[in-house]
mmCIF file of N, CA and C in Angstrom:
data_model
loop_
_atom_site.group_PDB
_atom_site.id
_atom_site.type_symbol
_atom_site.label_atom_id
_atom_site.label_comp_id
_atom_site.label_asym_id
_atom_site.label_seq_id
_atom_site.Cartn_x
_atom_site.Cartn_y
_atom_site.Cartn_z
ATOM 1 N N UNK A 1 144.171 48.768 130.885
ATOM 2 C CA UNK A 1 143.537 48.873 129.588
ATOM 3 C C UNK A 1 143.791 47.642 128.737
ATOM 4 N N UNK A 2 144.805 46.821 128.974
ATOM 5 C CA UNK A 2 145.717 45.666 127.806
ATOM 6 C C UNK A 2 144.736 44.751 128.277
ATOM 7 N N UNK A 3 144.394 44.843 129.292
ATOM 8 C CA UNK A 3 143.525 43.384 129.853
ATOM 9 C C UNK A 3 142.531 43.305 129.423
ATOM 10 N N UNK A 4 141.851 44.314 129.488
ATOM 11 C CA UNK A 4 139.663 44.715 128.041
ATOM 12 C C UNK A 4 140.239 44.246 127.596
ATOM 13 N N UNK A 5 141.383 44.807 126.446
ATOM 14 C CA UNK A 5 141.158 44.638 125.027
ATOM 15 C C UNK A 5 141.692 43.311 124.824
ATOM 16 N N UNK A 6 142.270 42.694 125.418
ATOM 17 C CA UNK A 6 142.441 41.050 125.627
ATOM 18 C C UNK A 6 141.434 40.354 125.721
ATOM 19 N N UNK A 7 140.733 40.442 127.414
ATOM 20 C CA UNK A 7 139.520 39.411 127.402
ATOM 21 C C UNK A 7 138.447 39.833 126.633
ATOM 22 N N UNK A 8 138.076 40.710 125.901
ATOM 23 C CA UNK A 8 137.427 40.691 125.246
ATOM 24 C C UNK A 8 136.490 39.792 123.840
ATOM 25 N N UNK A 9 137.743 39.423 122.920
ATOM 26 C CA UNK A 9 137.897 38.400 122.181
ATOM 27 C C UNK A 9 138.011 36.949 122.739
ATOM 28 N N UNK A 10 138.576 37.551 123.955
ATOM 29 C CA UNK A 10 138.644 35.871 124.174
ATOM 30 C C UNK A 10 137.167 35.222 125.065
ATOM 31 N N UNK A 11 136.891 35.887 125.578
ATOM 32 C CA UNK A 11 135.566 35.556 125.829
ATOM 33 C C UNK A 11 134.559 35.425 124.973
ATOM 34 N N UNK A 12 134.970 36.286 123.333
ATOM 35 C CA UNK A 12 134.438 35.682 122.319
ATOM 36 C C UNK A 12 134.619 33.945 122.561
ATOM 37 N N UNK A 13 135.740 33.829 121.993
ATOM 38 C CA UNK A 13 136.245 32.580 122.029
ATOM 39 C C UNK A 13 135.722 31.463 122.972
ATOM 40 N N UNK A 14 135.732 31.803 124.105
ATOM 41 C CA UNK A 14 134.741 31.080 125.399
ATOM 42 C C UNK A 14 133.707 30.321 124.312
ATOM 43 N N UNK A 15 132.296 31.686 124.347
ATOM 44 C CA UNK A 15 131.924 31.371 123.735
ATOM 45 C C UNK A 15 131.374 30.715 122.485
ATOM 46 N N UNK A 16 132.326 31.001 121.464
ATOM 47 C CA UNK A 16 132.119 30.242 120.517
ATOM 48 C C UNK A 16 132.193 28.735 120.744
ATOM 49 N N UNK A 17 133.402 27.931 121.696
ATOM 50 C CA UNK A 17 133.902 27.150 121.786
ATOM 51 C C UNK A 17 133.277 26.403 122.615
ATOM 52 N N UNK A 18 132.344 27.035 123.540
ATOM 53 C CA UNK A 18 131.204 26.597 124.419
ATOM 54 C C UNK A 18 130.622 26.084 123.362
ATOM 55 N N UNK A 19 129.847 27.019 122.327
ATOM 56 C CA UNK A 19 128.597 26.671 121.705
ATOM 57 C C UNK A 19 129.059 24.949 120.472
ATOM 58 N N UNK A 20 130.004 25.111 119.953
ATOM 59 C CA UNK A 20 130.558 24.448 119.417
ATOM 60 C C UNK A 20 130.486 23.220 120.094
ATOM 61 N N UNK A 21 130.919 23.114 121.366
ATOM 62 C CA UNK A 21 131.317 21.615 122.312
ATOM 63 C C UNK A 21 129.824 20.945 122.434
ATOM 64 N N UNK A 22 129.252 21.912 123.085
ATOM 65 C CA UNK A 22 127.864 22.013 123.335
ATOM 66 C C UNK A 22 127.120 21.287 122.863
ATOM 67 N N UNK A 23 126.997 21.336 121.131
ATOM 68 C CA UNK A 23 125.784 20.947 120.375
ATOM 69 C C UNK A 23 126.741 19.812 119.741
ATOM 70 N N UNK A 24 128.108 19.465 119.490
ATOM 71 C CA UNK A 24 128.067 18.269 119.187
ATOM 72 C C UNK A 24 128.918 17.057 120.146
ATOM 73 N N UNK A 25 129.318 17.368 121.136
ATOM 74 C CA UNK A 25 129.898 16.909 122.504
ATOM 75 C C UNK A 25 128.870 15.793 122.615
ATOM 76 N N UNK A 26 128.963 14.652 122.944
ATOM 77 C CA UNK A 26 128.446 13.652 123.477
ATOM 78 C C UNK A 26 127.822 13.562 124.482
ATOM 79 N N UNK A 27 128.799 14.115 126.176
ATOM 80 C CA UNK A 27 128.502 14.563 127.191
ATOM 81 C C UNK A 27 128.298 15.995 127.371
ATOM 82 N N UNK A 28 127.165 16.236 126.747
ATOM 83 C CA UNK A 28 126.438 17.662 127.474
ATOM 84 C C UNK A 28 126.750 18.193 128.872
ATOM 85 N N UNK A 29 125.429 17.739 129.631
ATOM 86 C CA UNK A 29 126.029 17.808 130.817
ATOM 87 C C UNK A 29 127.396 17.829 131.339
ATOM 88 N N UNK A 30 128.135 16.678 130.984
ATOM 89 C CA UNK A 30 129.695 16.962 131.772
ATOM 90 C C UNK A 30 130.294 18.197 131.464
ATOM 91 N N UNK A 31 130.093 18.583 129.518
ATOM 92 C CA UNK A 31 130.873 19.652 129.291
ATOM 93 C C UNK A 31 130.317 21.170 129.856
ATOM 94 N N UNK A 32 129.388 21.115 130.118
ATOM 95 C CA UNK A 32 128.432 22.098 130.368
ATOM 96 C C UNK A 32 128.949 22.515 132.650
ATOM 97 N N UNK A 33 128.874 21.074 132.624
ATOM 98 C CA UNK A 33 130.068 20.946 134.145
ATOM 99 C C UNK A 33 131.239 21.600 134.466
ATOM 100 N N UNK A 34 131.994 20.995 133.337
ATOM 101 C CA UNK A 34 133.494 21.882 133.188
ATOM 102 C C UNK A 34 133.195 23.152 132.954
ATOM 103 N N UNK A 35 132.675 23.457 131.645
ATOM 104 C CA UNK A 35 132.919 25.378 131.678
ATOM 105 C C UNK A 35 132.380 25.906 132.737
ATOM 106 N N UNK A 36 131.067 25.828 133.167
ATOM 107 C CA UNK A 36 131.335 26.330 134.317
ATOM 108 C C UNK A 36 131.715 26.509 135.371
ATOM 109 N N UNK A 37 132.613 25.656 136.243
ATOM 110 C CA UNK A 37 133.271 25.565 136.861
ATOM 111 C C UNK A 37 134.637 26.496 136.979
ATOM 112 N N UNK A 38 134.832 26.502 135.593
ATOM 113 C CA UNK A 38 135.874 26.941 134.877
ATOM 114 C C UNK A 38 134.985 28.854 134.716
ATOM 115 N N UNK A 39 133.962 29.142 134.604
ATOM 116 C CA UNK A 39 133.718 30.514 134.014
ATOM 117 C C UNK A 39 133.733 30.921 135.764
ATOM 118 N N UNK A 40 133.375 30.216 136.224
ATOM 119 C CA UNK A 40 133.080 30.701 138.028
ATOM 120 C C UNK A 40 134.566 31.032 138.530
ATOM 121 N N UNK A 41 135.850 29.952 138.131
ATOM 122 C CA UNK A 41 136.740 30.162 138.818
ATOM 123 C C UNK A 41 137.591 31.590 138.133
ATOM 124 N N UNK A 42 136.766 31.475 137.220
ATOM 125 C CA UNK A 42 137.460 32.463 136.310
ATOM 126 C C UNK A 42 137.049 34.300 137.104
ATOM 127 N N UNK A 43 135.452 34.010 137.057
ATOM 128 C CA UNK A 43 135.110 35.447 137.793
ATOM 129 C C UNK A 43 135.320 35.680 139.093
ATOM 130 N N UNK A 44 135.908 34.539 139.440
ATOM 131 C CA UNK A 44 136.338 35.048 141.445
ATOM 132 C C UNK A 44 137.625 35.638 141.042
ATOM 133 N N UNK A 45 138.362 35.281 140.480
ATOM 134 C CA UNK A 45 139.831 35.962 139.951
ATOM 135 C C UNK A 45 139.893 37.590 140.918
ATOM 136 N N UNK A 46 139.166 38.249 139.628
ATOM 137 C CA UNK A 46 139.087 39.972 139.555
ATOM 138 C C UNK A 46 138.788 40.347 140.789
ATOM 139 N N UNK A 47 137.530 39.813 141.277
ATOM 140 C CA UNK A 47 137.228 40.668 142.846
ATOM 141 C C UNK A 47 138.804 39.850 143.776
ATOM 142 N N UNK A 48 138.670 39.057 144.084
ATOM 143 C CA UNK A 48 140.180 38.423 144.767
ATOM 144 C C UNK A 48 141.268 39.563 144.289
ATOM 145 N N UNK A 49 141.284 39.458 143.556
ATOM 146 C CA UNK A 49 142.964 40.444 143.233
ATOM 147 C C UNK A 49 142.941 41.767 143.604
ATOM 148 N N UNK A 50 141.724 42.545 142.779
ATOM 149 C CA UNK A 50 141.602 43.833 142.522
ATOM 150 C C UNK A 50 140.580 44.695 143.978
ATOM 151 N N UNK A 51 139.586 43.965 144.477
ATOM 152 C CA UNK A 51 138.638 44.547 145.554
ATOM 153 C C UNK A 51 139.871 43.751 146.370
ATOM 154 N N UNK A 52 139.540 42.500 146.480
ATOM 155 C CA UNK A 52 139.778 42.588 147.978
ATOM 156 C C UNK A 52 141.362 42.823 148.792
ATOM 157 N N UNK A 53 142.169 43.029 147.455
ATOM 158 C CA UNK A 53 143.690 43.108 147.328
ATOM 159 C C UNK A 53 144.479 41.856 148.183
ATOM 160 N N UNK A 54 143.984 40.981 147.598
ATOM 161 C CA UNK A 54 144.487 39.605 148.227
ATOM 162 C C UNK A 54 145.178 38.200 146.875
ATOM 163 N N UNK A 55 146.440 39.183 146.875
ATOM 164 C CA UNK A 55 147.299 38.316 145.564
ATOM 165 C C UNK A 55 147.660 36.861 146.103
ATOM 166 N N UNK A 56 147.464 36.636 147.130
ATOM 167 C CA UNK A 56 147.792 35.068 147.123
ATOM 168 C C UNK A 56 146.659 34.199 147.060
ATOM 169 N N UNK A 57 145.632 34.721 147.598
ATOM 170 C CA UNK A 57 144.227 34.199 147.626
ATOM 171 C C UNK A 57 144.233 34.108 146.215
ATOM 172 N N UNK A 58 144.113 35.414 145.334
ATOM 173 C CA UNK A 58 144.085 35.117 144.226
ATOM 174 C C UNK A 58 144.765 34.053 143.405
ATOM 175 N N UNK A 59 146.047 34.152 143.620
ATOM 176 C CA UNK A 59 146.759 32.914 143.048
ATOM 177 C C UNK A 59 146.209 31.575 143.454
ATOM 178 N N UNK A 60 145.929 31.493 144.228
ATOM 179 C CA UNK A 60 145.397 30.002 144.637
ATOM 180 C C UNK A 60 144.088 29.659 143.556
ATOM 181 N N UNK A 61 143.360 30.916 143.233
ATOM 182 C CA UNK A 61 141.989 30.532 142.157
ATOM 183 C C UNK A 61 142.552 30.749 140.796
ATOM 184 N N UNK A 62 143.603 31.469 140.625
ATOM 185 C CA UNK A 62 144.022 31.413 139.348
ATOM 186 C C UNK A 62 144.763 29.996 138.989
ATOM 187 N N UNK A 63 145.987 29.308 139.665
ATOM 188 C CA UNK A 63 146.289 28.128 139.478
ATOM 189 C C UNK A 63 145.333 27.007 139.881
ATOM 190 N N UNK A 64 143.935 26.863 139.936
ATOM 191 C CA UNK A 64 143.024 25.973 139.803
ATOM 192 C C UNK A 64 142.374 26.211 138.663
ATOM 193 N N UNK A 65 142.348 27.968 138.622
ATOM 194 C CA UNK A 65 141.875 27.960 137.034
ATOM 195 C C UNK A 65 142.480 27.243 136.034
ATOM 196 N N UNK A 66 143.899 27.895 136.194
ATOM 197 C CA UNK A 66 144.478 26.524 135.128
ATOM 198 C C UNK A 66 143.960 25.926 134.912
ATOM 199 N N UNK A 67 144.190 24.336 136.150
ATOM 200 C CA UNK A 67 144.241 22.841 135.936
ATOM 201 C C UNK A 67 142.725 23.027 135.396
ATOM 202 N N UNK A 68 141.904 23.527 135.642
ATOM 203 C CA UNK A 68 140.759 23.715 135.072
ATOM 204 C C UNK A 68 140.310 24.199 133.820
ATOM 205 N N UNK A 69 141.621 24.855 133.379
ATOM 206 C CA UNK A 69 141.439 25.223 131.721
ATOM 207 C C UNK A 69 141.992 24.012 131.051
ATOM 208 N N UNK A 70 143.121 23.117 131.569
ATOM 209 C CA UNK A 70 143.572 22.042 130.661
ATOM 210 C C UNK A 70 142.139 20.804 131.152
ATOM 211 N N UNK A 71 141.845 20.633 132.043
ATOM 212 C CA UNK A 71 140.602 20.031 131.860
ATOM 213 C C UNK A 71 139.466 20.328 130.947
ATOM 214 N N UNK A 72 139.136 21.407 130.734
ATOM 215 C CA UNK A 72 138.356 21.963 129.711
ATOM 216 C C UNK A 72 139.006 21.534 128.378
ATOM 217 N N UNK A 73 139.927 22.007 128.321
ATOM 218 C CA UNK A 73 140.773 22.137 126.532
ATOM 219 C C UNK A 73 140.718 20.415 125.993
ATOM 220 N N UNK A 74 140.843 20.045 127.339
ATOM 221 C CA UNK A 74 141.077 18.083 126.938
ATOM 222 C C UNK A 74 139.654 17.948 126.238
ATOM 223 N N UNK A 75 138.283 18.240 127.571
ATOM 224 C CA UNK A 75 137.290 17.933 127.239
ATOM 225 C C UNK A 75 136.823 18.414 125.799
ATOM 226 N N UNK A 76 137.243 19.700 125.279
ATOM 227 C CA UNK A 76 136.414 20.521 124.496
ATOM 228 C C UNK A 76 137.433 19.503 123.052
ATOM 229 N N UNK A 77 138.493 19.539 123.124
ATOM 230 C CA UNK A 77 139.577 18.931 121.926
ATOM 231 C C UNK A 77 138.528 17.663 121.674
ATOM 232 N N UNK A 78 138.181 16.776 122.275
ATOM 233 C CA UNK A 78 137.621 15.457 122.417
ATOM 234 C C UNK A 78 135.982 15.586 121.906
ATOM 235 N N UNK A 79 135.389 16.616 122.238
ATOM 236 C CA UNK A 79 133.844 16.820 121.675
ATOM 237 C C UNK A 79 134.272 17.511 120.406
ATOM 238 N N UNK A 80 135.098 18.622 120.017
ATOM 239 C CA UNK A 80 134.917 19.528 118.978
ATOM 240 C C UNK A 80 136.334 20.027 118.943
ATOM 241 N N UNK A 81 137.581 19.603 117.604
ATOM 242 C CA UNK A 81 138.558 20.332 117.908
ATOM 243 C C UNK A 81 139.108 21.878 117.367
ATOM 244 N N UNK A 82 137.740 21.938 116.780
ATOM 245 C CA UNK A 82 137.892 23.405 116.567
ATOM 246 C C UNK A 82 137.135 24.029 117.856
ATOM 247 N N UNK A 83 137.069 23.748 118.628
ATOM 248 C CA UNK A 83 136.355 24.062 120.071
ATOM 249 C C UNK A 83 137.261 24.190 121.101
ATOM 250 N N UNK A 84 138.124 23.176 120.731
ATOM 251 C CA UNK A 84 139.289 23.326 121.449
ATOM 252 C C UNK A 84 140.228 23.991 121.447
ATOM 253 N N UNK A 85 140.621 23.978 120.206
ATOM 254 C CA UNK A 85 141.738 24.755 119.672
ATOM 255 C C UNK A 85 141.019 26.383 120.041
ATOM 256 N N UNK A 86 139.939 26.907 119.728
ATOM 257 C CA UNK A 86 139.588 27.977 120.014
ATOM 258 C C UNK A 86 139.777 28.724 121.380
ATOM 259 N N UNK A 87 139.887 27.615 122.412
ATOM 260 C CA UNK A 87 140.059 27.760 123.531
ATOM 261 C C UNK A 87 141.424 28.546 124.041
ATOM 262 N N UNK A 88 142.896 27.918 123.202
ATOM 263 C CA UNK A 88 144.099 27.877 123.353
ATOM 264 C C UNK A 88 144.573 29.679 123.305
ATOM 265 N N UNK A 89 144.071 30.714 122.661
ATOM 266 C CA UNK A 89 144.168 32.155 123.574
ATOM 267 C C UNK A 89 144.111 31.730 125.357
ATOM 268 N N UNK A 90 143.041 31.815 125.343
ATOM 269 C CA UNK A 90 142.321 31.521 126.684
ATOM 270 C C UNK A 90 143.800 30.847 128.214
ATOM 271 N N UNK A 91 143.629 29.924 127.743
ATOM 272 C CA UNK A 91 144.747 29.445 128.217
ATOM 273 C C UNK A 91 145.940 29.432 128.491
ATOM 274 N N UNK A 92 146.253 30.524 127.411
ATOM 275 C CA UNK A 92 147.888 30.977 127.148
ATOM 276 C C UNK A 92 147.507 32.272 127.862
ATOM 277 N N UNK A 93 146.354 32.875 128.072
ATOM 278 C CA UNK A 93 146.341 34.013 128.710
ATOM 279 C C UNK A 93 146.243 33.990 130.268
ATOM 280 N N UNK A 94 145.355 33.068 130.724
ATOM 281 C CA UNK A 94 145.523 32.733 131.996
ATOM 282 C C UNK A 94 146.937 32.544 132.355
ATOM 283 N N UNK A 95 147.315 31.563 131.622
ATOM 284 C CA UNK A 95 149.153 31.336 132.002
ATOM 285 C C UNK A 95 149.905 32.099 132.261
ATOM 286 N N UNK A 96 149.835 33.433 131.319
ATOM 287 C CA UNK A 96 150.135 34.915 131.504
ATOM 288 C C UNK A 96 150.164 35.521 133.024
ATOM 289 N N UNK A 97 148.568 35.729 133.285
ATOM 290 C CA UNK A 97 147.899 36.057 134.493
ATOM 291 C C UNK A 97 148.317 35.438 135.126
ATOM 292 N N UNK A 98 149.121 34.117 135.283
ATOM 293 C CA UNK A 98 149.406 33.371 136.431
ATOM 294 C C UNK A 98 150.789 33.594 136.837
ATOM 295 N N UNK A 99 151.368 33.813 135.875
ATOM 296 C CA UNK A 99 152.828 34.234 136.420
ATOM 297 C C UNK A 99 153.280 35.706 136.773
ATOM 298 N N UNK A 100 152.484 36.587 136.078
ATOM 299 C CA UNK A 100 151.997 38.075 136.517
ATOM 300 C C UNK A 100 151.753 38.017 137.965
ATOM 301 N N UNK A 101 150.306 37.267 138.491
ATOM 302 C CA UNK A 101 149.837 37.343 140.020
ATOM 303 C C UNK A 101 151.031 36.693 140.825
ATOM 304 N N UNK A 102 151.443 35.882 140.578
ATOM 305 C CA UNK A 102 152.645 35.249 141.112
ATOM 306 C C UNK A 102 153.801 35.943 141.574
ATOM 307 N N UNK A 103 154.181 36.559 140.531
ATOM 308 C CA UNK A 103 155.234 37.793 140.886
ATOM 309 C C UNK A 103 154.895 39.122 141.767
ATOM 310 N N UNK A 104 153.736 39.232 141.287
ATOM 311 C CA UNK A 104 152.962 40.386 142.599
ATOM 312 C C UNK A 104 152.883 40.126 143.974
ATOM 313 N N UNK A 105 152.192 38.727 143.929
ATOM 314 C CA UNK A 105 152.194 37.945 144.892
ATOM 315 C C UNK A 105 153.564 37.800 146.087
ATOM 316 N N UNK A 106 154.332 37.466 145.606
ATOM 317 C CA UNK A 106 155.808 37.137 145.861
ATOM 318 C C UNK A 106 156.312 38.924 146.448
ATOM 319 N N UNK A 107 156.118 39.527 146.067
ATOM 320 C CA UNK A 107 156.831 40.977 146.011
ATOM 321 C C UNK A 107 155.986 42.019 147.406
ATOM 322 N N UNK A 108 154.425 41.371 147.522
ATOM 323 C CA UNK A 108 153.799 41.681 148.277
ATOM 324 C C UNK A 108 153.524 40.518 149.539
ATOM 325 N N UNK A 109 154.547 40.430 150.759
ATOM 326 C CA UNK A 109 154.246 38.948 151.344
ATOM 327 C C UNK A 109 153.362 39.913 152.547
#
């Protein structure tokens, strides 16, 4: 249940911070590159963990998510830093999720 009511807002946030980068970002395209990259690695997560019950697989897309959220946060800080900064839930929550799957991970070899 903690996890809705988490990503919820923060996928607000996605969004806002998308739209924000978006329209005054320089590189469109590139930024438009990163998030998604970043929203894709994001939705393989759930089926990986939860369907296919594969916590290390998962970990492997969650710690690319990362490096892929501080790639984003750089890009988005640099087009819009209220875009960026909006981002920083996001990120601190994955980080969360990453040491969570990690420990599951570890406990389930």
């Amino acid at each position: 249940q903690a996890f809705g009511l988490v990503w919820t807002p923060i996928y607000g946030l996605i969004a806002y911070a998308g739209a924000r980068a978006l329209t005054s970002g320089e590189d469109r395209a590139g930024l438009a590159r990163a998030l998604g990259v970043n929203l894709a690695l994001n939705a393989a997560w759930t089926p990986l963990f939860f369907r296919a019950k594969a916590p290390r697989l998962a970990l492997a897309d969650v710690l690319a998510l990362d490096a892929a959220n501080l790639v984003l946060l750089r890009r988005f800080l640099r087009a819009d830093r209220r875009a960026g900064l909006a981002l920083l839930p996001y990120v601190g929550w994955t980080a969360f999720a990453t040491a969570l799957n990690a420990s599951i991970a570890a406990r389930n070899p």
